[in-house]
PDB file of C-alpha atoms and ligand atoms in Angstrom:
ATOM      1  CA  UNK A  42     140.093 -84.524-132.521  1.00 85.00           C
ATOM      2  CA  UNK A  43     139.355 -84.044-128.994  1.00 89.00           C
ATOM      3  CA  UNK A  44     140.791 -80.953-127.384  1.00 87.00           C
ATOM      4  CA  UNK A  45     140.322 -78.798-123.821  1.00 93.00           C
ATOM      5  CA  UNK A  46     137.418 -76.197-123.908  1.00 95.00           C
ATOM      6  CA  UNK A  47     138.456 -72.770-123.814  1.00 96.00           C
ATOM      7  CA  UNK A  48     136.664 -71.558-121.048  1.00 97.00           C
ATOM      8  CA  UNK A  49     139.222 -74.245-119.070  1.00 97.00           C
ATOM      9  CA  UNK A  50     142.132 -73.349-120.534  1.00 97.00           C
ATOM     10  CA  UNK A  51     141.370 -69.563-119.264  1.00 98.00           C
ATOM     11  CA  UNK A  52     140.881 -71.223-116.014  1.00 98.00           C
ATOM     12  CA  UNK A  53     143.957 -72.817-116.016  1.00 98.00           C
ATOM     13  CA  UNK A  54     146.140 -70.152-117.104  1.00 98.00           C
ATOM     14  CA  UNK A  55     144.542 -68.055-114.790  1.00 98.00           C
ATOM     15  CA  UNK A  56     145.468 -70.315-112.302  1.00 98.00           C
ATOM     16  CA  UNK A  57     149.266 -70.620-112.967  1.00 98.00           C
ATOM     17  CA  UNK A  58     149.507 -66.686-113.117  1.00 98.00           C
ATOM     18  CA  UNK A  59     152.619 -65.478-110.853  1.00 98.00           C
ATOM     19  CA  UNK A  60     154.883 -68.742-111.349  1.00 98.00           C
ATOM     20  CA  UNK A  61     158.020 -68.825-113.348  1.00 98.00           C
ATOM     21  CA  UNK A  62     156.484 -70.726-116.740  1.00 98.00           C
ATOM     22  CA  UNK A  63     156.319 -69.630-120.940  1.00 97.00           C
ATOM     23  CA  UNK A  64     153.031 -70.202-123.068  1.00 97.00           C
ATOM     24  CA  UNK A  65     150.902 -72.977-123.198  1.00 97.00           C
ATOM     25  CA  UNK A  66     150.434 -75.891-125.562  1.00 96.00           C
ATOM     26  CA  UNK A  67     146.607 -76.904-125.456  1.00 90.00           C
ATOM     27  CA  UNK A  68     147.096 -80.487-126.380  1.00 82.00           C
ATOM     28  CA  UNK A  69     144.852 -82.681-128.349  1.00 78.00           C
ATOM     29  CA  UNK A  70     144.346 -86.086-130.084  1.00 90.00           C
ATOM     30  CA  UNK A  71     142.277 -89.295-130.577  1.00 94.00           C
ATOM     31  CA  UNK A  72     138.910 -89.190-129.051  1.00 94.00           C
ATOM     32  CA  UNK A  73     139.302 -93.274-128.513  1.00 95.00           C
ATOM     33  CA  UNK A  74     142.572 -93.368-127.992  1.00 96.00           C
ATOM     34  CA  UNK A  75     144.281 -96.342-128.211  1.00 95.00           C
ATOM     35  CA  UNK A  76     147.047 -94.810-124.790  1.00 96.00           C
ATOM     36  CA  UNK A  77     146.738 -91.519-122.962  1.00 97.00           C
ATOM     37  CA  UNK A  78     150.223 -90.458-122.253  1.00 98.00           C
ATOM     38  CA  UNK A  79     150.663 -88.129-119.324  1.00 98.00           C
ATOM     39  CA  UNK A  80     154.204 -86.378-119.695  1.00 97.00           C
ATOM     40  CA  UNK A  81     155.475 -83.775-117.573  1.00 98.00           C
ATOM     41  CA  UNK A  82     155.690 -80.298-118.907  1.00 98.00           C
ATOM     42  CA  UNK A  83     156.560 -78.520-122.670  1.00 97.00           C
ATOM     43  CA  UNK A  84     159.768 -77.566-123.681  1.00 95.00           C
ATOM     44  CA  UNK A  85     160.805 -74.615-125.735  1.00 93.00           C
ATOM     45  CA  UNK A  86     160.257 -76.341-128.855  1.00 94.00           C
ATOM     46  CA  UNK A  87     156.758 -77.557-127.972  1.00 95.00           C
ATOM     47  CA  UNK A  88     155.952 -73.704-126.840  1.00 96.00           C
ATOM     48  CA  UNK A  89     157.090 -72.916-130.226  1.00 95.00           C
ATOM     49  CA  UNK A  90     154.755 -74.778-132.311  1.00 95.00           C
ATOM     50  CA  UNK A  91     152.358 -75.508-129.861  1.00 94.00           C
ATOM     51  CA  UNK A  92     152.961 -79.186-130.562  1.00 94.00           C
ATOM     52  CA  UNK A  93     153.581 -81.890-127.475  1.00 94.00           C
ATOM     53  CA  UNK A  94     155.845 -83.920-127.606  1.00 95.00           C
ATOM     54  CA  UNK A  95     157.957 -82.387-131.018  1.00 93.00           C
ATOM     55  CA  UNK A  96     161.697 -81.569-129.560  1.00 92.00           C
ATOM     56  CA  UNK A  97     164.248 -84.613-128.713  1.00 93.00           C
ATOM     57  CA  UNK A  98     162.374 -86.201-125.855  1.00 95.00           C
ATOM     58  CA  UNK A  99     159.216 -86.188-128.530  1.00 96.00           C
ATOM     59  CA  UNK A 100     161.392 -88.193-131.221  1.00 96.00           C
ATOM     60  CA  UNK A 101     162.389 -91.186-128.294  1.00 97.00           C
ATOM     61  CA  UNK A 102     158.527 -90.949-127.742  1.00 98.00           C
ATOM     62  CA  UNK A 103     157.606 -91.310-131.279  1.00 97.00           C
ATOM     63  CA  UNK A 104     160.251 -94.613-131.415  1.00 98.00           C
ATOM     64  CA  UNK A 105     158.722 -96.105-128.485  1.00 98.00           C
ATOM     65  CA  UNK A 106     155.053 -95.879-130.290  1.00 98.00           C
ATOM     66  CA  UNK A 107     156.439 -97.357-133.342  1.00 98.00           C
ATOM     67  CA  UNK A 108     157.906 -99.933-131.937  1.00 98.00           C
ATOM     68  CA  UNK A 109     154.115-100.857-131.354  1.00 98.00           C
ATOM     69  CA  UNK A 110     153.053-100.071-134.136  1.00 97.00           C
ATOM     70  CA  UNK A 111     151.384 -97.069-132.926  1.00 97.00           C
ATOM     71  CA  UNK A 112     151.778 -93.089-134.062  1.00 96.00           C
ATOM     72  CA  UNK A 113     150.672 -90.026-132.785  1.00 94.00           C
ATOM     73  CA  UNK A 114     147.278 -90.406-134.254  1.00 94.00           C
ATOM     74  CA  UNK A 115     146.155 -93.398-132.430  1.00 96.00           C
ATOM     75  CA  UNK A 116     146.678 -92.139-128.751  1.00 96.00           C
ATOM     76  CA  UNK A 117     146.044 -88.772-126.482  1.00 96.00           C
ATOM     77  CA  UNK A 118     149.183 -86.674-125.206  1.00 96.00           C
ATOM     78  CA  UNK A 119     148.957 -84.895-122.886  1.00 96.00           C
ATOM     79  CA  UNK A 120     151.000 -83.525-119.802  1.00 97.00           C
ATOM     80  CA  UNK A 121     150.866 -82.213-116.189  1.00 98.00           C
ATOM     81  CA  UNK A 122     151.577 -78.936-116.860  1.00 98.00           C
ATOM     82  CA  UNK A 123     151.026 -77.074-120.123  1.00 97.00           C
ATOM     83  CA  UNK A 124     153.230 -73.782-119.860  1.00 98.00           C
ATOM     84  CA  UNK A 125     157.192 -74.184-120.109  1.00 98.00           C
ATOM     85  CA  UNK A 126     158.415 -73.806-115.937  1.00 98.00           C
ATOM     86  CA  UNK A 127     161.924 -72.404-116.740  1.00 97.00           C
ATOM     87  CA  UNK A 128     164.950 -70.872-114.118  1.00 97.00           C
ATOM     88  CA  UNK A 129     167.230 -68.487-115.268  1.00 97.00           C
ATOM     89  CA  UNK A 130     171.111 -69.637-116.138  1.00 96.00           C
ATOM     90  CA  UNK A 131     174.308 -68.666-118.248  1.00 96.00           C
ATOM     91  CA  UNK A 132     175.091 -69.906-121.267  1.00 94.00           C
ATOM     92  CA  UNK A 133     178.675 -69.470-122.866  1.00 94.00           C
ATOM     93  CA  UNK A 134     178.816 -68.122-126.573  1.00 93.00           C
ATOM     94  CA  UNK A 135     181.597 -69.997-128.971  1.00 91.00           C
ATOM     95  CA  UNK A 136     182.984 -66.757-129.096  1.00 93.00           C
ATOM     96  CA  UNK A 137     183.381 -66.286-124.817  1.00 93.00           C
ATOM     97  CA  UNK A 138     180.975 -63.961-124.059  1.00 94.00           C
ATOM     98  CA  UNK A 139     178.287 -65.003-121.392  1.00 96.00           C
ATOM     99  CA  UNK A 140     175.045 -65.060-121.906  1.00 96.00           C
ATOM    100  CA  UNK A 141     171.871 -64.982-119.882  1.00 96.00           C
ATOM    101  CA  UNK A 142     168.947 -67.386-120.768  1.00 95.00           C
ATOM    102  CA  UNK A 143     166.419 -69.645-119.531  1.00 96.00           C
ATOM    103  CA  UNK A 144     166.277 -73.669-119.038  1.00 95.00           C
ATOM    104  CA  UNK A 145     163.916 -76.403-118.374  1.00 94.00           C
ATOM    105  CA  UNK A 146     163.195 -77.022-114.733  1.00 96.00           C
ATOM    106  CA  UNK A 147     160.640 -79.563-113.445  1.00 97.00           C
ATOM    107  CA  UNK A 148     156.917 -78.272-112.553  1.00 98.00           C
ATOM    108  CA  UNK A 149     156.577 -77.481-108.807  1.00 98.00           C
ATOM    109  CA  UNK A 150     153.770 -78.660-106.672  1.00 98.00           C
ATOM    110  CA  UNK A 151     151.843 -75.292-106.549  1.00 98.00           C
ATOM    111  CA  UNK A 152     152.568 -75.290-110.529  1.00 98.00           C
ATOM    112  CA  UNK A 153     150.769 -79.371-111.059  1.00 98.00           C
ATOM    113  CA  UNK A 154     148.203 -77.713-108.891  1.00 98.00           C
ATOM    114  CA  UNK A 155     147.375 -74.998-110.745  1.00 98.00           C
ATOM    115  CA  UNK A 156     147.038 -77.064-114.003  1.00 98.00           C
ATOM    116  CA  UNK A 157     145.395 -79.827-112.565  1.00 98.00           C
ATOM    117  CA  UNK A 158     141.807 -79.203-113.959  1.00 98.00           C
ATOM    118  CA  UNK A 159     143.375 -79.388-117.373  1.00 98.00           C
ATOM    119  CA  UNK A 160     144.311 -82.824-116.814  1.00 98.00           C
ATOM    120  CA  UNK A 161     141.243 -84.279-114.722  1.00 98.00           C
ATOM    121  CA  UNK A 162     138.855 -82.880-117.908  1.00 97.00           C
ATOM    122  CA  UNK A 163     140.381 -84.763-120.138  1.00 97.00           C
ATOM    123  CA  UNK A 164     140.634 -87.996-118.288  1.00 97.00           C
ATOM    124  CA  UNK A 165     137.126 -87.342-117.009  1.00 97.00           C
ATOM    125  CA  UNK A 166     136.379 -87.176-120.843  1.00 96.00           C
ATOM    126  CA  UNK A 167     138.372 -89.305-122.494  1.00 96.00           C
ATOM    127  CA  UNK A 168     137.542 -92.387-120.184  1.00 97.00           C
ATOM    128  CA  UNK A 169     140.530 -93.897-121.025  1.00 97.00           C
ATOM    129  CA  UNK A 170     141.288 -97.875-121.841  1.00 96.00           C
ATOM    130  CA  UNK A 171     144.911 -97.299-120.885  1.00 98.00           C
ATOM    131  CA  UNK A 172     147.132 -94.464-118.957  1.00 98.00           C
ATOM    132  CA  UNK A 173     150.898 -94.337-119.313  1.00 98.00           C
ATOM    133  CA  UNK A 174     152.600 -91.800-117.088  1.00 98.00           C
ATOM    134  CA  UNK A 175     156.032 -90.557-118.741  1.00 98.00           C
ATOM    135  CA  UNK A 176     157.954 -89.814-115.663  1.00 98.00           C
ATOM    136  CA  UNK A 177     157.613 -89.253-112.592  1.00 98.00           C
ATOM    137  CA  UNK A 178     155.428 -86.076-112.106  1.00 98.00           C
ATOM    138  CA  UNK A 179     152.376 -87.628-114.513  1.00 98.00           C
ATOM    139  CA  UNK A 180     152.956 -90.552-112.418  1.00 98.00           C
ATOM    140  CA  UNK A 181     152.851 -89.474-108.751  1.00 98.00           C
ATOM    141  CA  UNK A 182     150.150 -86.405-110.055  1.00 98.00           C
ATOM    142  CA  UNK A 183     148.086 -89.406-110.585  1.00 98.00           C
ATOM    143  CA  UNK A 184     148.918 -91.483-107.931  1.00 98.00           C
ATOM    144  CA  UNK A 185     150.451 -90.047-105.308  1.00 98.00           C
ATOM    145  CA  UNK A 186     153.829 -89.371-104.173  1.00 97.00           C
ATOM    146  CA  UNK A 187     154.410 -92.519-102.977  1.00 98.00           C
ATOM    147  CA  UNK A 188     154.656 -93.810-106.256  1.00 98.00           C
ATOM    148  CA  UNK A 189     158.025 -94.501-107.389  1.00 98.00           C
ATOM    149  CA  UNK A 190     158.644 -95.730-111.499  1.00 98.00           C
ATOM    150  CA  UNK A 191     161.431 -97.462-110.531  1.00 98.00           C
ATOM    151  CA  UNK A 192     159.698 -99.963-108.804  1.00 98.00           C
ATOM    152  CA  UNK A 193     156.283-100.206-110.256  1.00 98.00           C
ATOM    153  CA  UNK A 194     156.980 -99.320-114.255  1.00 98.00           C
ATOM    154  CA  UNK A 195     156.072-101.559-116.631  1.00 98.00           C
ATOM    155  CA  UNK A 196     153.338-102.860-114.598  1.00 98.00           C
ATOM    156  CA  UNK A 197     149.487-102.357-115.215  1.00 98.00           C
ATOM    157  CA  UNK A 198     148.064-100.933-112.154  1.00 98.00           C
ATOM    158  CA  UNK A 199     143.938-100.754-111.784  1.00 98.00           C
ATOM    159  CA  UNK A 200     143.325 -97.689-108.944  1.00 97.00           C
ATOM    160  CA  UNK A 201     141.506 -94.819-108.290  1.00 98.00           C
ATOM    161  CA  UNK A 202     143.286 -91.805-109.632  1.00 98.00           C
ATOM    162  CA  UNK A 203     143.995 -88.443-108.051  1.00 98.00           C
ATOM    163  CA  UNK A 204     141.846 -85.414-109.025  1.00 98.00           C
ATOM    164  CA  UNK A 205     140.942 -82.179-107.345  1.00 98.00           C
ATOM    165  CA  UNK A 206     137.451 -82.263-106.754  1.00 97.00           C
ATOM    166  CA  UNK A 207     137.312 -78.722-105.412  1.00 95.00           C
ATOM    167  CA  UNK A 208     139.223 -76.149-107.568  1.00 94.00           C
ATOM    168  CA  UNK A 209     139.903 -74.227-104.599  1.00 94.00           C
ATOM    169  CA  UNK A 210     141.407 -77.003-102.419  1.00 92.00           C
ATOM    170  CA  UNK A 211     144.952 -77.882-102.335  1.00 93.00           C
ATOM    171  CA  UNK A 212     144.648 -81.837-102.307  1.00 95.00           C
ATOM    172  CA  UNK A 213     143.438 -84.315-104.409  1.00 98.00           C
ATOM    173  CA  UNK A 214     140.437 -86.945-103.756  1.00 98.00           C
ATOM    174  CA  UNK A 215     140.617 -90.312-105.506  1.00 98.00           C
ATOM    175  CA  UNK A 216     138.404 -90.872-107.985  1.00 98.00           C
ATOM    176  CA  UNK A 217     135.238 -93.490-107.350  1.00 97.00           C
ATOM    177  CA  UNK A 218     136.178 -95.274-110.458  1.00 97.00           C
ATOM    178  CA  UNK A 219     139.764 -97.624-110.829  1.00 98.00           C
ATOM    179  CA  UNK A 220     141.919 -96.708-114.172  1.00 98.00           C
ATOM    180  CA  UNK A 221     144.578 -98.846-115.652  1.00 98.00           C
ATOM    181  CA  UNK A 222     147.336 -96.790-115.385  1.00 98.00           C
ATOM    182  CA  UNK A 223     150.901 -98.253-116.920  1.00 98.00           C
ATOM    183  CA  UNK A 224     154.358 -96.113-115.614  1.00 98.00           C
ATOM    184  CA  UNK A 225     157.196 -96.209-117.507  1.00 98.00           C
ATOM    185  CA  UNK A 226     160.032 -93.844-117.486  1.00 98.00           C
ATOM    186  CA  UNK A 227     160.321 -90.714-118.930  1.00 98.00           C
ATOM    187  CA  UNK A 228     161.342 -90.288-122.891  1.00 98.00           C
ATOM    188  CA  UNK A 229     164.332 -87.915-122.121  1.00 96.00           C
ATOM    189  CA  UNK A 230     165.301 -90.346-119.341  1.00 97.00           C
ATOM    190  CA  UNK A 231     167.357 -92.062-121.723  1.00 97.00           C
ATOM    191  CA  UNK A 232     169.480 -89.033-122.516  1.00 96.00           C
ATOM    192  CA  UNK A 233     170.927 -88.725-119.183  1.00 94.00           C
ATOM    193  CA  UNK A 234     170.709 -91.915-117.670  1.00 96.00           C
ATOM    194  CA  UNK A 235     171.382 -94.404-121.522  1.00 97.00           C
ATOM    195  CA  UNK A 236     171.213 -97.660-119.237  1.00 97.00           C
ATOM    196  CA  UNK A 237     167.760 -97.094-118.865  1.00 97.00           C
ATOM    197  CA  UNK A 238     167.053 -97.412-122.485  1.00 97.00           C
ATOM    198  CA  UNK A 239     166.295-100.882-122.231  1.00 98.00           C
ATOM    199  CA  UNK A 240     164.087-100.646-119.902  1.00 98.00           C
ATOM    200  CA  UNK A 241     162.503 -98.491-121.562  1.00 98.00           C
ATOM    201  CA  UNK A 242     162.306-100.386-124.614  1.00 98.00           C
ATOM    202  CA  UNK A 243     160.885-103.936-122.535  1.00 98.00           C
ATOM    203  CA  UNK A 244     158.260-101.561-120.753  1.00 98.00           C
ATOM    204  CA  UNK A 245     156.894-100.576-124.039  1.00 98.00           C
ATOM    205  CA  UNK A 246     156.866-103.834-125.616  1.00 98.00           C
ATOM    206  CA  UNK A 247     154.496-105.018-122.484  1.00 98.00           C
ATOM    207  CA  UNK A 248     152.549-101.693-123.279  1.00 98.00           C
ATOM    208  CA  UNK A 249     151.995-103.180-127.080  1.00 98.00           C
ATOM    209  CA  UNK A 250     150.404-106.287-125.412  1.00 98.00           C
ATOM    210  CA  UNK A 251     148.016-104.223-122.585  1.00 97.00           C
ATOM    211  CA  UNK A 252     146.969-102.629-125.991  1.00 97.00           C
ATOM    212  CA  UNK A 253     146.163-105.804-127.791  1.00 96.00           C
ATOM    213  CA  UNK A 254     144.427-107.177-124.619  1.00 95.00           C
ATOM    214  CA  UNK A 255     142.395-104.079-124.020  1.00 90.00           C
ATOM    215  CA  UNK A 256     141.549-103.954-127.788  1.00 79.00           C
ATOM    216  CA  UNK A 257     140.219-107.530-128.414  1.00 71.00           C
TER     217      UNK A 257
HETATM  218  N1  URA B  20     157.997 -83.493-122.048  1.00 83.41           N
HETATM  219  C1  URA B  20     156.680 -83.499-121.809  1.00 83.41           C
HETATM  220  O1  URA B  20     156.240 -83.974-120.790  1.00 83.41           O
HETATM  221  N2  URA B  20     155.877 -82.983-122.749  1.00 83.41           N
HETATM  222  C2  URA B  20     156.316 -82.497-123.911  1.00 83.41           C
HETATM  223  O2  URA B  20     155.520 -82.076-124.734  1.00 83.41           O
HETATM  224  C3  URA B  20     157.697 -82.524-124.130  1.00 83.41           C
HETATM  225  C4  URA B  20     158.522 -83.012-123.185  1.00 83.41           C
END
């Protein structure tokens, strides 16, 4: 197993101190992984356990790996951000009353920022074959906002990467060295918008053959 050290994850938490977000899930996995997925941010049920990818978005995931024969223990998860961002709402009990309580909200900029060292170490580390951004914030976080997973997922992409060279700076440099990076959409995608299920299914079907072709 190949996890962040420590000293890094005090860094990073450090780092996020003052923004709306719960916890922290450390992440870990293969040390050769076969994929490094790049999601966006836990849930409450992966703050619970401390396990990525383990609530209802996590069980699409787990479908899509199957579906290449993969499981958990062949690839690296990991995500931009590794505390829970969450905005306050109202929830209505079955018997009327209102309650207060928190929800899921994307990570900000200042938020994939403060994280960001996380992430770089363990690509820096990892060297990965293959890098599949879930979503749009692993995928512009990696390479740039201009990148849009409607038009490029699916598609295997060799580039420099984003990383932030300087922990104090507030951009990203490209790294010196190209990645294959492969976008596809995000697992929970499918819950709100089912028509992208398909696509979701064909993208990881190409994803089974980039791992063949990078493993022979
Ligand atoms: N979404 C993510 O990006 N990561 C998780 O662990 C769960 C949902």
């Amino acid at each position: 197993m190949f996890t962040i050290p420590d000293e890094l994850i005090a860094v990073g938490k450090k780092r996020m101190e003052g923004h709306a977000v719960q916890g922290f899930v450390r992440s870990y996995g293969n040390p050769q992984p076969k994929l490094l997925l790049v999601g966006e941010a836990p849930g409450e049920n992966e703050i619970a356990t401390g396990i990525p990818f383990i609530g209802r978005a996590g069980t699409e995931l787990m479908k899509s790996l199957e579906s290449i024969g993969l499981t958990r223990d062949d690839v690296y998860m990991t995500s931009t951000v590794r505390s829970r961002p969450y905005k306050w709402g109202t929830k209505k009990e079955r018997d009327g009353t209102i309650v207060k309580r928190t929800y899921n909200r994307a990570p900000k900029t200042s938020e994939i920022l403060a994280h960001a060292p996380l992430l770089d170490y363990e690509i820096h580390y990892l060297q990965p074959l293959l890098v599949v951004t879930l979503g749009t914030i692993g995928l512009q976080r990696l390479l740039g906002k201009s990148a849009k997973v409607t038009e490029i997922h699916g598609q295997k992409i060799y580039r420099p990467i984003q990383y932030l060279h300087n922990f104090e700076d507030s951009h990203y440099t490209l790294t010196s060295k190209s990645f294959v990076i492969v976008p596809t959409f995000h697992p929970a995608s499918v819950f709100y918008r089912p028509s992208l299920r398909e696509h979701v299914f064909q993208d990881w079907q190409k994803i089974g053959q980039y791992v063949k072709e990078t493993s022979s």
